[in-house]
Coordinates of C-alpha atoms and ligand atoms in Angstrom, one line a residue:
X620 CA -61.7 87.2 -57.1
X621 CA -60.5 87.3 -53.5
X622 CA -62.0 84.7 -51.2
X623 CA -62.4 85.5 -47.6
X624 CA -59.6 84.4 -45.2
X625 CA -60.1 81.3 -43.1
X626 CA -58.0 79.1 -40.9
X627 CA -57.3 75.7 -42.5
X628 CA -58.7 72.6 -40.9
X629 CA -56.1 70.6 -38.9
X630 CA -56.1 67.7 -41.4
X631 CA -55.1 70.1 -44.3
X632 CA -52.4 71.7 -42.1
X633 CA -51.0 68.2 -41.5
X634 CA -51.0 67.4 -45.1
X635 CA -49.2 70.6 -46.0
X636 CA -46.6 69.9 -43.3
X637 CA -46.3 66.4 -44.6
X638 CA -45.3 67.8 -48.0
X639 CA -42.2 69.3 -46.4
X640 CA -41.3 66.4 -44.1
X641 CA -42.3 63.5 -46.3
X642 CA -41.0 64.1 -49.7
X643 CA -40.8 60.5 -50.7
X644 CA -40.7 57.0 -49.1
X645 CA -37.1 57.5 -48.2
X646 CA -38.0 60.4 -45.9
X647 CA -40.5 58.2 -44.1
X648 CA -37.8 55.6 -43.5
X649 CA -35.4 58.3 -42.3
X650 CA -37.8 59.6 -39.7
X651 CA -38.8 56.2 -38.5
X652 CA -35.1 55.1 -38.1
X653 CA -34.4 58.3 -36.3
X654 CA -37.2 57.7 -33.9
X655 CA -35.9 54.2 -33.2
X656 CA -32.4 55.6 -32.6
X657 CA -33.8 58.2 -30.3
X658 CA -35.6 55.4 -28.4
X659 CA -32.3 53.8 -27.6
X660 CA -32.7 50.7 -29.8
X661 CA -30.0 48.1 -30.0
X662 CA -31.6 46.4 -32.9
X663 CA -33.6 47.7 -35.8
X664 CA -35.4 45.7 -38.4
X665 CA -36.7 47.2 -41.6
X666 CA -39.0 45.8 -44.3
X667 CA -40.1 47.7 -47.4
X668 CA -42.1 46.8 -50.5
X669 CA -43.0 48.5 -53.7
X670 CA -40.2 51.1 -53.4
X671 CA -41.7 52.0 -50.0
X672 CA -45.0 53.0 -51.6
X673 CA -46.7 49.8 -50.5
X674 CA -44.9 49.2 -47.2
X675 CA -42.3 50.7 -44.9
X676 CA -42.0 48.9 -41.6
X677 CA -39.5 49.7 -38.8
X678 CA -39.4 47.6 -35.6
X679 CA -37.1 48.4 -32.7
X680 CA -36.3 47.2 -29.2
X681 CA -36.1 50.7 -27.8
X682 CA -37.9 52.2 -24.9
X683 CA -41.5 51.9 -26.3
X684 CA -44.5 54.0 -25.3
X685 CA -47.4 53.6 -22.9
X686 CA -50.9 53.7 -24.3
X687 CA -51.5 57.4 -23.8
X688 CA -48.1 58.4 -25.5
X689 CA -48.9 56.0 -28.3
X690 CA -51.9 58.3 -29.1
X691 CA -50.2 61.5 -28.3
X692 CA -47.4 60.7 -30.7
X693 CA -49.7 61.2 -33.6
X694 CA -50.5 64.8 -32.7
X695 CA -48.8 67.6 -34.5
X696 CA -45.9 69.0 -32.5
X697 CA -46.2 66.2 -30.0
X698 CA -42.7 65.3 -28.8
X699 CA -41.0 63.9 -25.7
X700 CA -37.7 65.3 -26.7
X701 CA -37.8 69.0 -26.0
X702 CA -40.0 71.3 -24.0
X703 CA -38.5 74.7 -24.8
X704 CA -36.6 76.4 -27.5
X705 CA -33.7 76.5 -25.1
X706 CA -33.5 72.7 -25.2
X707 CA -32.4 72.9 -28.8
X708 CA -29.0 74.2 -27.7
X709 CA -28.2 70.9 -26.0
X710 CA -30.1 68.5 -28.1
X711 CA -29.1 64.9 -27.7
X712 CA -31.7 63.4 -30.0
X713 CA -32.2 63.4 -33.8
X714 CA -35.9 64.4 -33.6
X715 CA -37.2 67.5 -31.8
X716 CA -40.2 68.9 -33.8
X717 CA -42.8 66.3 -33.1
X718 CA -43.9 66.5 -36.7
X719 CA -42.9 63.2 -38.3
X720 CA -45.5 60.8 -37.1
X721 CA -48.4 63.2 -37.5
X722 CA -47.1 64.1 -41.0
X723 CA -46.6 60.5 -42.1
X724 CA -50.0 59.4 -40.7
X725 CA -51.8 62.2 -42.5
X726 CA -50.8 60.8 -45.9
X727 CA -50.9 57.1 -45.3
X728 CA -52.3 54.2 -43.2
X729 CA -50.2 53.7 -40.1
X730 CA -50.2 50.8 -37.7
X731 CA -48.3 51.4 -34.5
X732 CA -47.6 48.6 -32.0
X733 CA -45.6 49.5 -29.0
X734 CA -44.9 48.3 -25.5
X735 CA -43.2 50.5 -22.9
X736 CA -40.1 48.8 -21.5
X737 CA -41.0 47.0 -18.2
X738 CA -44.8 47.3 -18.7
X739 CA -47.1 44.3 -19.0
X740 CA -49.1 45.2 -21.9
X741 CA -48.7 46.9 -25.3
X742 CA -50.9 49.1 -27.4
X743 CA -51.9 49.0 -31.0
X744 CA -53.0 52.2 -32.8
X745 CA -54.4 52.4 -36.3
X746 CA -54.4 55.7 -38.1
X747 CA -55.8 56.4 -41.6
X748 CA -55.2 59.7 -43.3
X749 CA -54.6 61.3 -39.9
X750 CA -57.7 59.9 -38.3
X751 CA -57.3 57.5 -35.4
X752 CA -59.4 54.4 -36.2
X753 CA -58.6 52.2 -33.4
X754 CA -56.5 52.0 -30.2
X755 CA -56.5 48.8 -28.2
X756 CA -54.4 47.0 -25.7
X757 CA -52.2 44.5 -27.6
X758 CA -49.8 41.8 -26.9
X759 CA -46.3 42.9 -28.2
X760 CA -42.6 42.6 -27.4
X761 CA -41.0 45.6 -25.7
X762 CA -40.2 48.3 -28.2
X763 CA -42.0 49.8 -31.1
X764 CA -43.1 48.7 -34.6
X765 CA -44.4 51.3 -37.1
X766 CA -45.9 50.0 -40.3
X767 CA -46.7 52.6 -43.0
X768 CA -48.8 51.4 -45.9
X769 CA -50.3 53.1 -49.0
X770 CA -48.1 56.2 -48.8
X771 CA -49.9 59.2 -50.4
X772 CA -53.0 57.1 -51.1
X773 CA -55.1 60.0 -50.2
X774 CA -53.1 62.7 -52.0
X775 CA -52.9 61.4 -55.6
X776 CA -51.2 64.7 -56.6
X777 CA -48.2 63.8 -54.6
X778 CA -48.1 60.2 -55.7
X779 CA -47.6 61.5 -59.2
X780 CA -44.3 63.1 -58.2
X781 CA -42.8 59.8 -57.1
X782 CA -40.4 58.1 -59.4
X783 CA -40.3 54.5 -60.4
X784 CA -40.3 51.8 -57.7
X785 CA -36.7 51.0 -58.5
X786 CA -35.6 54.6 -58.0
X787 CA -37.5 54.9 -54.7
X788 CA -36.0 51.6 -53.6
X789 CA -32.6 53.0 -54.4
X790 CA -33.3 56.1 -52.2
X791 CA -34.5 53.8 -49.4
X792 CA -31.3 51.8 -49.5
X793 CA -29.3 55.0 -49.4
X794 CA -31.1 56.1 -46.2
X795 CA -30.5 52.7 -44.7
X796 CA -26.8 52.8 -45.6
X797 CA -26.2 56.3 -44.4
X798 CA -27.7 55.7 -41.0
X799 CA -26.5 52.2 -40.5
X800 CA -22.9 53.1 -41.3
X801 CA -22.8 55.5 -38.4
X802 CA -24.2 53.2 -35.7
X803 CA -22.1 50.0 -35.7
X804 CA -23.2 49.3 -32.2
X805 CA -26.8 48.8 -33.4
X806 CA -27.7 45.7 -35.3
X807 CA -29.8 46.3 -38.5
X808 CA -31.6 44.1 -40.9
X809 CA -33.2 45.3 -44.1
X810 CA -35.6 43.3 -46.2
X811 CA -36.7 44.6 -49.5
X812 CA -39.2 42.6 -51.4
X813 CA -37.4 42.6 -54.7
X814 CA -33.9 42.9 -53.5
X815 CA -33.6 40.3 -50.8
X816 CA -32.4 41.1 -47.4
X817 CA -29.4 42.4 -45.6
X818 CA -28.1 41.7 -42.2
X819 CA -25.7 44.0 -40.4
X820 CA -25.0 42.5 -36.9
X821 CA -23.9 45.0 -34.3
X822 CA -20.1 45.4 -33.9
X823 CA -17.7 47.5 -31.9
X824 CA -15.5 47.9 -34.9
X825 CA -16.5 50.9 -37.0
X826 CA -14.3 49.6 -39.9
X827 CA -16.3 46.4 -39.9
X828 CA -19.6 48.2 -40.3
X829 CA -18.1 50.4 -43.0
X830 CA -17.0 47.3 -44.9
X831 CA -20.4 45.7 -44.5
X832 CA -22.2 48.7 -45.8
X833 CA -19.9 50.0 -48.5
X834 CA -18.6 46.7 -49.7
X835 CA -15.1 45.2 -49.7
X836 CA -13.9 47.0 -52.9
X837 CA -14.9 50.5 -51.9
X838 CA -13.7 50.0 -48.3
X839 CA -10.3 48.8 -49.4
X840 CA -9.8 52.3 -51.0
X841 CA -10.7 54.2 -47.9
X842 CA -8.4 55.3 -45.1
X843 CA -8.9 56.5 -41.7
X844 CA -8.5 60.2 -40.8
X845 CA -9.0 62.1 -37.7
X846 CA -8.2 65.4 -36.0
X847 CA -9.4 67.6 -33.3
X848 CA -8.9 71.2 -32.6
X849 CA -10.6 74.4 -31.6
X850 CA -13.8 72.8 -30.1
X851 CA -14.5 70.6 -33.1
X852 CA -13.6 67.1 -33.9
X853 CA -13.3 65.8 -37.5
X854 CA -13.0 62.1 -38.3
X855 CA -13.9 59.6 -40.9
X856 CA -12.7 57.6 -43.8
X857 CA -11.7 59.1 -47.1
X858 CA -10.6 57.6 -50.4
X859 CA -7.1 57.7 -51.8
X860 CA -7.0 60.4 -54.6
X861 CA -7.0 57.7 -57.3
X862 CA -10.4 56.6 -56.3
X863 CA -13.1 59.1 -57.2
X864 CA -16.6 59.4 -58.7
X865 CA -18.4 61.8 -61.0
X866 CA -20.8 62.9 -58.3
X867 CA -20.6 63.7 -54.6
X868 CA -23.1 61.0 -53.8
X869 CA -20.4 58.7 -52.4
X870 CA -19.2 61.3 -49.9
X871 CA -21.3 61.2 -46.8
X872 CA -21.2 64.1 -44.4
X873 CA -22.5 64.1 -40.8
X874 CA -22.7 66.7 -38.2
X875 CA -23.2 65.4 -34.6
X876 CA -24.2 62.0 -36.0
X877 CA -26.8 63.6 -38.3
X878 CA -26.6 62.9 -42.0
X879 CA -26.5 66.2 -43.8
X880 CA -25.8 67.9 -47.1
X881 CA -23.6 70.9 -46.9
X882 CA -21.8 72.9 -49.6
X883 CA -19.4 74.4 -47.1
X884 CA -18.2 71.0 -45.8
X885 CA -18.1 69.5 -49.3
X886 CA -16.2 72.5 -50.5
X887 CA -13.7 72.1 -47.7
X888 CA -13.1 68.5 -48.5
X889 CA -12.6 69.2 -52.2
X890 CA -10.3 72.1 -51.4
X891 CA -8.3 69.7 -49.2
X892 CA -7.8 67.3 -52.2
X893 CA -6.9 70.3 -54.4
X894 CA -5.2 69.4 -57.6
X895 CA -5.1 65.7 -56.7
X896 CA -8.6 65.5 -58.1
X897 CA -9.7 66.7 -61.5
X898 CA -12.6 69.2 -61.7
X899 CA -15.9 67.4 -61.5
X900 CA -14.5 64.4 -59.6
X901 CA -15.4 63.7 -56.0
X902 CA -13.7 61.5 -53.4
X903 CA -15.6 58.8 -51.6
X904 CA -16.0 58.3 -47.9
X905 CA -17.5 59.3 -44.6
X906 CA -16.7 62.6 -42.9
X907 CA -18.1 63.2 -39.5
X908 CA -18.0 66.4 -37.5
X909 CA -18.6 66.8 -33.9
X910 CA -19.1 70.1 -32.2
X911 CA -20.9 71.8 -29.4
X912 CA -24.7 71.8 -30.2
X913 CA -24.7 75.5 -29.5
X914 CA -22.4 76.0 -32.5
X915 CA -24.8 74.5 -35.0
X916 CA -28.5 75.2 -35.7
X917 CA -30.2 71.9 -36.8
X918 CA -33.6 73.6 -37.2
X919 CA -33.2 75.1 -40.6
X920 CA -34.5 72.4 -43.0
X921 CA -37.9 70.6 -42.9
X922 CA -36.3 67.3 -43.5
X923 CA -33.3 68.2 -41.2
X924 CA -31.0 67.6 -44.2
X925 CA -29.1 70.9 -43.7
X926 CA -27.7 72.7 -40.7
X927 CA -26.3 76.2 -40.2
X928 CA -23.0 76.8 -38.4
X929 CA -22.4 79.7 -36.0
X930 CA -18.9 80.0 -37.4
X931 CA -18.8 78.4 -40.8
X932 CA -15.3 79.6 -41.6
X933 CA -13.7 77.9 -38.7
X934 CA -15.5 74.6 -39.4
X935 CA -14.4 74.8 -43.0
X936 CA -10.9 75.4 -42.0
X937 CA -10.9 72.5 -39.6
X938 CA -12.2 70.1 -42.2
X939 CA -9.8 71.4 -44.8
X940 CA -6.8 70.9 -42.5
X941 CA -7.9 67.4 -41.5
X942 CA -8.1 66.4 -45.2
X943 CA -4.8 68.1 -46.0
X944 CA -3.1 66.2 -43.2
X945 CA -4.7 63.0 -44.3
X946 CA -3.4 63.5 -47.9
X947 CA 0.0 64.4 -46.7
X948 CA 0.3 61.3 -44.6
X949 CA -0.8 59.2 -47.6
X950 CA -1.9 56.1 -45.8
X951 CA -2.9 54.5 -49.1
X952 CA 0.7 54.7 -50.2
X953 CA 1.7 52.5 -47.3
X954 CA -0.9 50.0 -48.3
X955 CA 0.3 49.9 -51.9
X956 CA 3.9 49.6 -50.6
X957 CA 2.9 46.6 -48.5
X958 CA 1.3 44.9 -51.4
X959 CA 4.3 45.7 -53.7
X960 CA 6.9 44.5 -51.3
X961 CA 5.1 41.2 -51.3
X962 CA 4.8 41.1 -55.0
X963 CA 7.6 42.9 -56.6
X964 CA 10.2 40.8 -58.4
X965 CA 13.7 41.1 -56.8
X966 CA 15.7 43.3 -59.1
X967 CA 19.2 42.3 -58.2
X968 CA 21.5 45.2 -57.8
X969 CA 25.0 45.4 -56.6
X970 CA 25.5 47.8 -53.6
X971 CA 27.1 50.5 -55.7
X972 CA 24.3 50.5 -58.1
X973 CA 21.9 52.6 -56.1
X974 CA 24.1 55.7 -56.6
X975 CA 25.0 54.7 -60.1
X976 CA 21.3 54.6 -60.9
X977 CA 21.1 58.3 -60.1
X978 CA 23.0 58.7 -63.4
X979 CA 20.7 57.1 -65.8
X980 CA 18.4 60.0 -65.9
X981 CA 21.1 62.6 -66.1
X982 CA 23.3 61.1 -68.7
X983 CA 20.6 59.2 -70.6
X984 CA 22.8 56.3 -70.0
X985 CA 21.2 52.9 -69.6
X986 CA 23.0 50.4 -67.6
X987 CA 23.6 47.3 -69.8
X988 CA 22.2 45.0 -67.2
X989 CA 18.8 46.7 -67.6
X990 CA 18.0 44.9 -70.7
X991 CA 15.0 42.9 -71.5
X992 CA 17.1 39.7 -71.8
X993 CA 18.2 39.9 -68.3
X994 CA 14.6 40.3 -67.3
X995 CA 13.6 37.2 -69.2
X996 CA 16.5 35.2 -67.7
X997 CA 15.4 36.4 -64.4
X998 CA 11.8 35.3 -64.8
X999 CA 13.0 32.0 -66.3
X1000 CA 13.8 31.1 -62.7
X1001 CA 10.3 29.8 -62.5
X1002 CA 9.5 32.5 -60.0
X1003 CA 5.9 33.5 -60.3
X1004 CA 6.2 37.3 -59.9
X1005 CA 3.0 39.1 -59.4
X1006 CA 4.1 42.5 -60.7
X1007 CA 4.6 42.5 -64.4
X1008 CA 5.8 45.4 -66.6
X1009 CA 3.4 45.6 -69.5
X1010 CA 5.0 48.5 -71.3
X1011 CA 5.2 52.2 -71.9
X1012 CA 2.4 54.3 -73.2
X1013 CA 2.8 57.7 -74.8
X1014 CA 6.5 57.3 -74.0
X1015 CA 5.6 58.8 -70.6
X1016 CA 3.6 56.2 -68.6
X1017 CA 4.9 52.9 -67.4
X1018 CA 2.2 50.3 -67.1
X1019 CA 2.5 47.5 -64.6
X1020 CA 0.1 44.7 -63.8
X1021 CA -0.2 43.9 -60.2
X1022 CA -2.3 41.4 -58.3
X1023 CA -5.1 43.9 -57.9
X1024 CA -5.1 45.9 -61.1
X1025 CA -3.1 48.1 -63.3
X1026 CA -0.5 50.5 -62.0
X1027 CA 0.3 53.5 -64.2
X1028 CA 3.4 55.4 -63.2
X1029 CA 4.4 58.8 -64.6
X1030 CA 8.1 58.1 -65.3
X1031 CA 9.3 61.6 -64.9
X1032 CA 7.3 62.4 -61.8
X1033 CA 8.3 59.1 -60.3
X1034 CA 12.0 59.5 -61.0
X1035 CA 12.0 63.0 -59.7
X1036 CA 10.4 61.8 -56.5
X1037 CA 12.9 59.0 -56.2
X1038 CA 15.9 61.3 -56.7
X1039 CA 14.4 63.7 -54.2
X1040 CA 14.0 61.0 -51.6
X1041 CA 17.4 59.5 -52.3
X1042 CA 19.1 62.8 -52.0
X1043 CA 17.4 63.4 -48.8
X1044 CA 18.4 60.0 -47.5
X1045 CA 22.0 60.5 -48.5
X1046 CA 22.1 63.9 -46.8
X1047 CA 20.7 62.4 -43.7
X1048 CA 23.4 59.8 -43.8
X1049 CA 26.1 62.4 -44.5
X1050 CA 27.3 60.4 -47.4
X1051 CA 26.7 62.6 -50.3
X1052 CA 29.4 61.4 -52.6
X1053 CA 31.5 64.3 -53.5
X1054 CA 34.1 64.3 -56.2
X1055 CA 36.7 67.0 -56.9
X1056 CA 36.3 68.6 -60.2
X1057 CA 39.8 68.7 -61.7
X1058 CA 39.2 71.6 -64.0
X1059 CA 38.4 74.6 -62.0
X1060 CA 35.0 75.5 -63.3
X1061 CA 34.4 79.2 -63.3
X1062 CA 31.0 80.6 -63.3
X1063 CA 29.8 84.2 -63.5
X1064 CA 26.9 85.2 -61.4
X1065 CA 24.7 88.2 -61.4
X1066 CA 24.1 90.1 -58.1
X1067 CA 20.8 88.4 -57.3
X1068 CA 22.3 85.0 -58.0
X1069 CA 25.2 85.8 -55.7
X1070 CA 22.8 86.8 -53.0
X1071 CA 21.0 83.5 -53.2
X1072 CA 24.3 81.7 -53.2
X1073 CA 25.2 83.3 -49.9
X1074 CA 21.9 82.1 -48.6
X1075 CA 22.2 78.5 -49.6
X1076 CA 25.9 77.8 -49.5
X1077 CA 25.6 75.6 -46.5
X1078 CA 22.9 73.3 -47.7
X1079 CA 24.7 73.2 -51.1
X1080 CA 27.9 72.2 -49.2
X1081 CA 26.0 69.5 -47.4
X1082 CA 25.1 68.1 -50.8
X1083 CA 28.7 68.1 -52.0
X1084 CA 28.9 71.4 -53.8
X1085 CA 31.9 73.5 -52.8
X1086 CA 31.9 76.9 -54.4
X1087 CA 34.5 79.6 -53.7
X1088 CA 34.6 83.3 -54.6
X1089 CA 37.0 84.2 -57.4
X1090 CA 36.3 88.0 -57.4
X1091 CA 34.3 90.3 -59.6
X1092 CA 31.1 88.2 -59.7
X1093 CA 33.1 85.2 -60.6
X1094 CA 32.9 82.0 -58.6
X1095 CA 34.9 78.8 -58.8
X1096 CA 33.2 75.4 -58.5
X1097 CA 35.7 73.3 -56.6
X1098 CA 33.8 70.2 -56.0
X1099 CA 30.6 68.6 -57.0
X1100 CA 28.4 65.6 -56.1
X1101 CA 29.8 62.7 -58.0
X1102 CA 26.6 61.8 -59.7
X1103 CA 26.3 65.2 -61.4
X1104 CA 27.4 65.7 -64.9
X1105 CA 30.4 68.1 -64.5
X1106 CA 30.0 69.6 -68.0
X1107 CA 26.6 71.0 -67.1
X1108 CA 27.3 72.1 -63.6
X1109 CA 27.5 75.9 -64.3
X1110 CA 24.2 75.9 -66.0
X1111 CA 22.7 73.8 -63.2
X1112 CA 24.0 76.1 -60.5
X1113 CA 22.5 79.2 -62.1
X1114 CA 19.2 77.4 -62.4
X1115 CA 19.3 76.5 -58.8
X1116 CA 20.1 80.1 -57.8
X1117 CA 17.3 81.5 -59.9
X1118 CA 14.8 79.3 -58.2
X1119 CA 13.2 81.0 -55.3
X1120 CA 14.2 79.0 -52.2
X1121 CA 11.4 80.2 -49.9
X1122 CA 12.0 80.3 -46.2
X1123 CA 15.1 78.7 -44.5
X1124 CA 13.5 75.6 -43.2
X1125 CA 12.5 74.3 -46.6
X1126 CA 15.5 75.7 -48.5
X1127 CA 17.0 72.3 -48.7
X1128 CA 13.8 70.6 -49.8
X1129 CA 13.4 73.1 -52.7
X1130 CA 17.0 72.7 -53.6
X1131 CA 16.6 68.9 -53.7
X1132 CA 13.4 69.2 -55.7
X1133 CA 15.1 71.4 -58.2
X1134 CA 18.1 69.0 -58.5
X1135 CA 15.8 66.1 -58.7
X1136 CA 13.7 67.6 -61.4
X1137 CA 16.7 68.6 -63.5
X1138 CA 18.0 65.1 -63.4
X1139 CA 14.9 63.0 -63.6
X1140 CA 14.4 60.9 -66.6
X1141 CA 12.3 62.9 -69.0
X1142 CA 8.9 62.0 -70.3
X1143 CA 9.4 60.9 -73.8
X1144 CA 12.3 58.6 -73.3
X1145 CA 11.8 54.9 -73.9
X1146 CA 12.4 52.6 -71.0
X1147 CA 13.0 48.9 -71.1
X1148 CA 11.4 46.3 -68.8
X1149 CA 14.3 46.0 -66.4
X1150 CA 14.7 49.7 -66.2
X1151 CA 11.0 50.1 -65.5
X1152 CA 10.9 47.4 -62.8
X1153 CA 14.0 48.8 -61.2
X1154 CA 12.4 52.2 -61.1
X1155 CA 9.4 50.7 -59.3
X1156 CA 11.7 48.9 -56.9
X1157 CA 13.5 52.1 -56.1
X1158 CA 10.2 53.8 -55.6
X1159 CA 9.3 51.2 -53.1
X1160 CA 12.7 51.4 -51.4
X1161 CA 12.6 55.1 -50.7
X1162 CA 8.8 55.4 -50.4
X1163 CA 8.6 57.6 -53.4
X1164 CA 4.9 57.5 -53.9
X1165 CA 2.1 60.0 -53.6
X1166 CA 3.3 63.2 -55.1
X1167 CA 6.3 64.4 -57.0
X1168 CA 8.1 67.3 -55.3
X1169 CA 6.0 69.7 -57.2
X1170 CA 2.8 68.2 -56.0
X1171 CA 1.7 66.2 -59.0
X1172 CA 0.7 62.5 -58.5
X1173 CA 3.3 59.9 -59.3
X1174 CA 1.1 57.0 -60.0
X1175 CA -2.5 56.0 -60.7
X1176 CA -3.9 52.7 -59.8
X1177 CA -6.8 51.2 -61.8
X1178 CA -8.2 48.2 -59.9
X1179 CA -9.4 45.2 -61.8
X1180 CA -12.7 45.6 -60.0
X1181 CA -13.1 49.0 -61.7
X1182 CA -12.3 47.5 -65.1
X1183 CA -14.8 44.7 -64.4
X1184 CA -17.4 47.3 -63.6
X1185 CA -16.8 49.4 -66.6
X1186 CA -16.9 46.4 -68.9
X1187 CA -20.2 45.3 -67.2
X1188 CA -18.7 42.1 -65.8
X1189 CA -19.7 42.5 -62.2
Ligands
ADP1265 P1 -39.9 63.8 -32.7 O1 -39.1 62.6 -33.1 O2 -39.5 65.0 -33.4 O3 -40.2 63.9 -31.3 P2 -42.0 62.3 -34.0 O4 -43.3 62.7 -34.6 O5 -41.1 61.6 -34.8 O6 -41.4 63.5 -33.4 O7 -42.3 61.3 -32.8 C1 -43.2 61.8 -31.7 C2 -42.9 61.1 -30.4 O8 -43.3 59.8 -30.5 C3 -41.5 61.1 -30.1 O9 -41.1 62.3 -29.4 C4 -41.4 59.9 -29.1 O10 -41.7 60.2 -27.8 C5 -42.5 59.0 -29.7 N1 -41.9 57.9 -30.6 C6 -41.9 57.9 -31.9 N2 -41.3 56.8 -32.4 C7 -40.9 56.1 -31.3 C8 -40.2 54.8 -31.1 N3 -39.8 54.1 -32.2 N4 -40.0 54.4 -29.8 C9 -40.4 55.2 -28.8 N5 -41.0 56.3 -28.9 C10 -41.3 56.8 -30.1
MG1266 MG1 -38.9 61.8 -34.9

């Protein structure tokens, strides 16, 4: 049966709107915090109880309101922040709809105490279920206090949808964290009945606030990144690729200082990490985007949780490039190096050994000095080394104990990276040791191999390969880098020539990568303690961390803190 159409009474309209704006206690907190930020507060104190269902109270030292604004504020669509749609294009505030206070007040009991900055007297307003019960002059400090009690007390249907107090408290804390982390210049305190209180004093160091909010352990795995281009600035802190979670909840995204959720941005960050992260794993960190307000529509979600970009592709690209650059620079590698150079035992090596070492992968030859005994003698010297070799797993992974946790190194990837870096260094120093091959090694090349040889003869020569034509597709290898196994050089040359060398500028890199890969110690070979430690030392010396030349990671670090967490010890 169709009922006749009627316009809903204002109270019902407010409650319906409240359903969109106020999903749960955390949404109330978010709106109140945003109002305090918009009011220019330097200090914001928050108290909650009963997962926010009993109490959410936010006090600030912002601009405050006079007595008439204090009443106006509770009207639907009452805002001091915009006066026309046009204003949205240069919005400098977080709020703009004038919906929050009226929505919150329609589903709870609100007490507002406020005093306009510079005025003599404050105002107190009591509102219950959207009805103003009292408005009186009141003694109060400058600024505003909003106390929300009995959320959804008059809409039991909505109360039923709330989760346990603990879950709601968790969401409250998340809102607190996500906002506080972005405003270090503002001092925050947060008191939760069951969980004690937090105090984040104002600071001019963003890193300091990050550490306060995220905790020491998490912060130590984050590194700064920044870039700006094409009318958009990207900056933040991201985790090293060895530190990740199973959900995206640790990756906080902001657009123009507004916490948002956005698939496009999230996708761009993940694409940046690429294969460094397994499927279903997410980095941790804070990614902020700043762009012209005209380029982003913030008015697309009732809780302002989402935005729409005028040019999403460009934004995506900027974020992706910033993450890529961050990963390429590998700041976490420098931090590991620093720690290792402090802690790594001194593996004594005679000067000539560095080149000699290049051999041990190729010829499967282990230098006698790399024996366990030497290692024991070495540590006998009562030196308390903080890096210990624990052993090899699956004949592929070398496991070390460091001060901070376990370091697992892929022996092939690591060795490959070392050779690559060492070859590069040698070339830069023009000291590729070249040795004449006494037996003229002849090698037959097919036309396409000959063609690539013409292309890369110069870089090959720089590495110590001298190859001369012998006629009829036949070539003569005259000299060879001394660390190469001469008996295999024809085979190796063909392999190099068959590898696509790409454009000229990275020909040498590819060449080096190919050589390094061929020579690197294979997975599946056993390694002794001294050999393993020496490998680590060489990694440190030539900065062979991060990725192998093919883009696979070289090491994985498992901090003790993670082990503690997984064993339920912390
Ligand atoms: P909006 O933030 O979208 O303007 P709200 O309903 O959240 O809408 O707030 C309505 C108005 O009340 C604001 O525009 C502002 O003028 C005033 N107001 C709310 N909270 C505060 C506060 N903490 N300090 C000063 N003014 C406030
Ligand atoms: Mg607001």
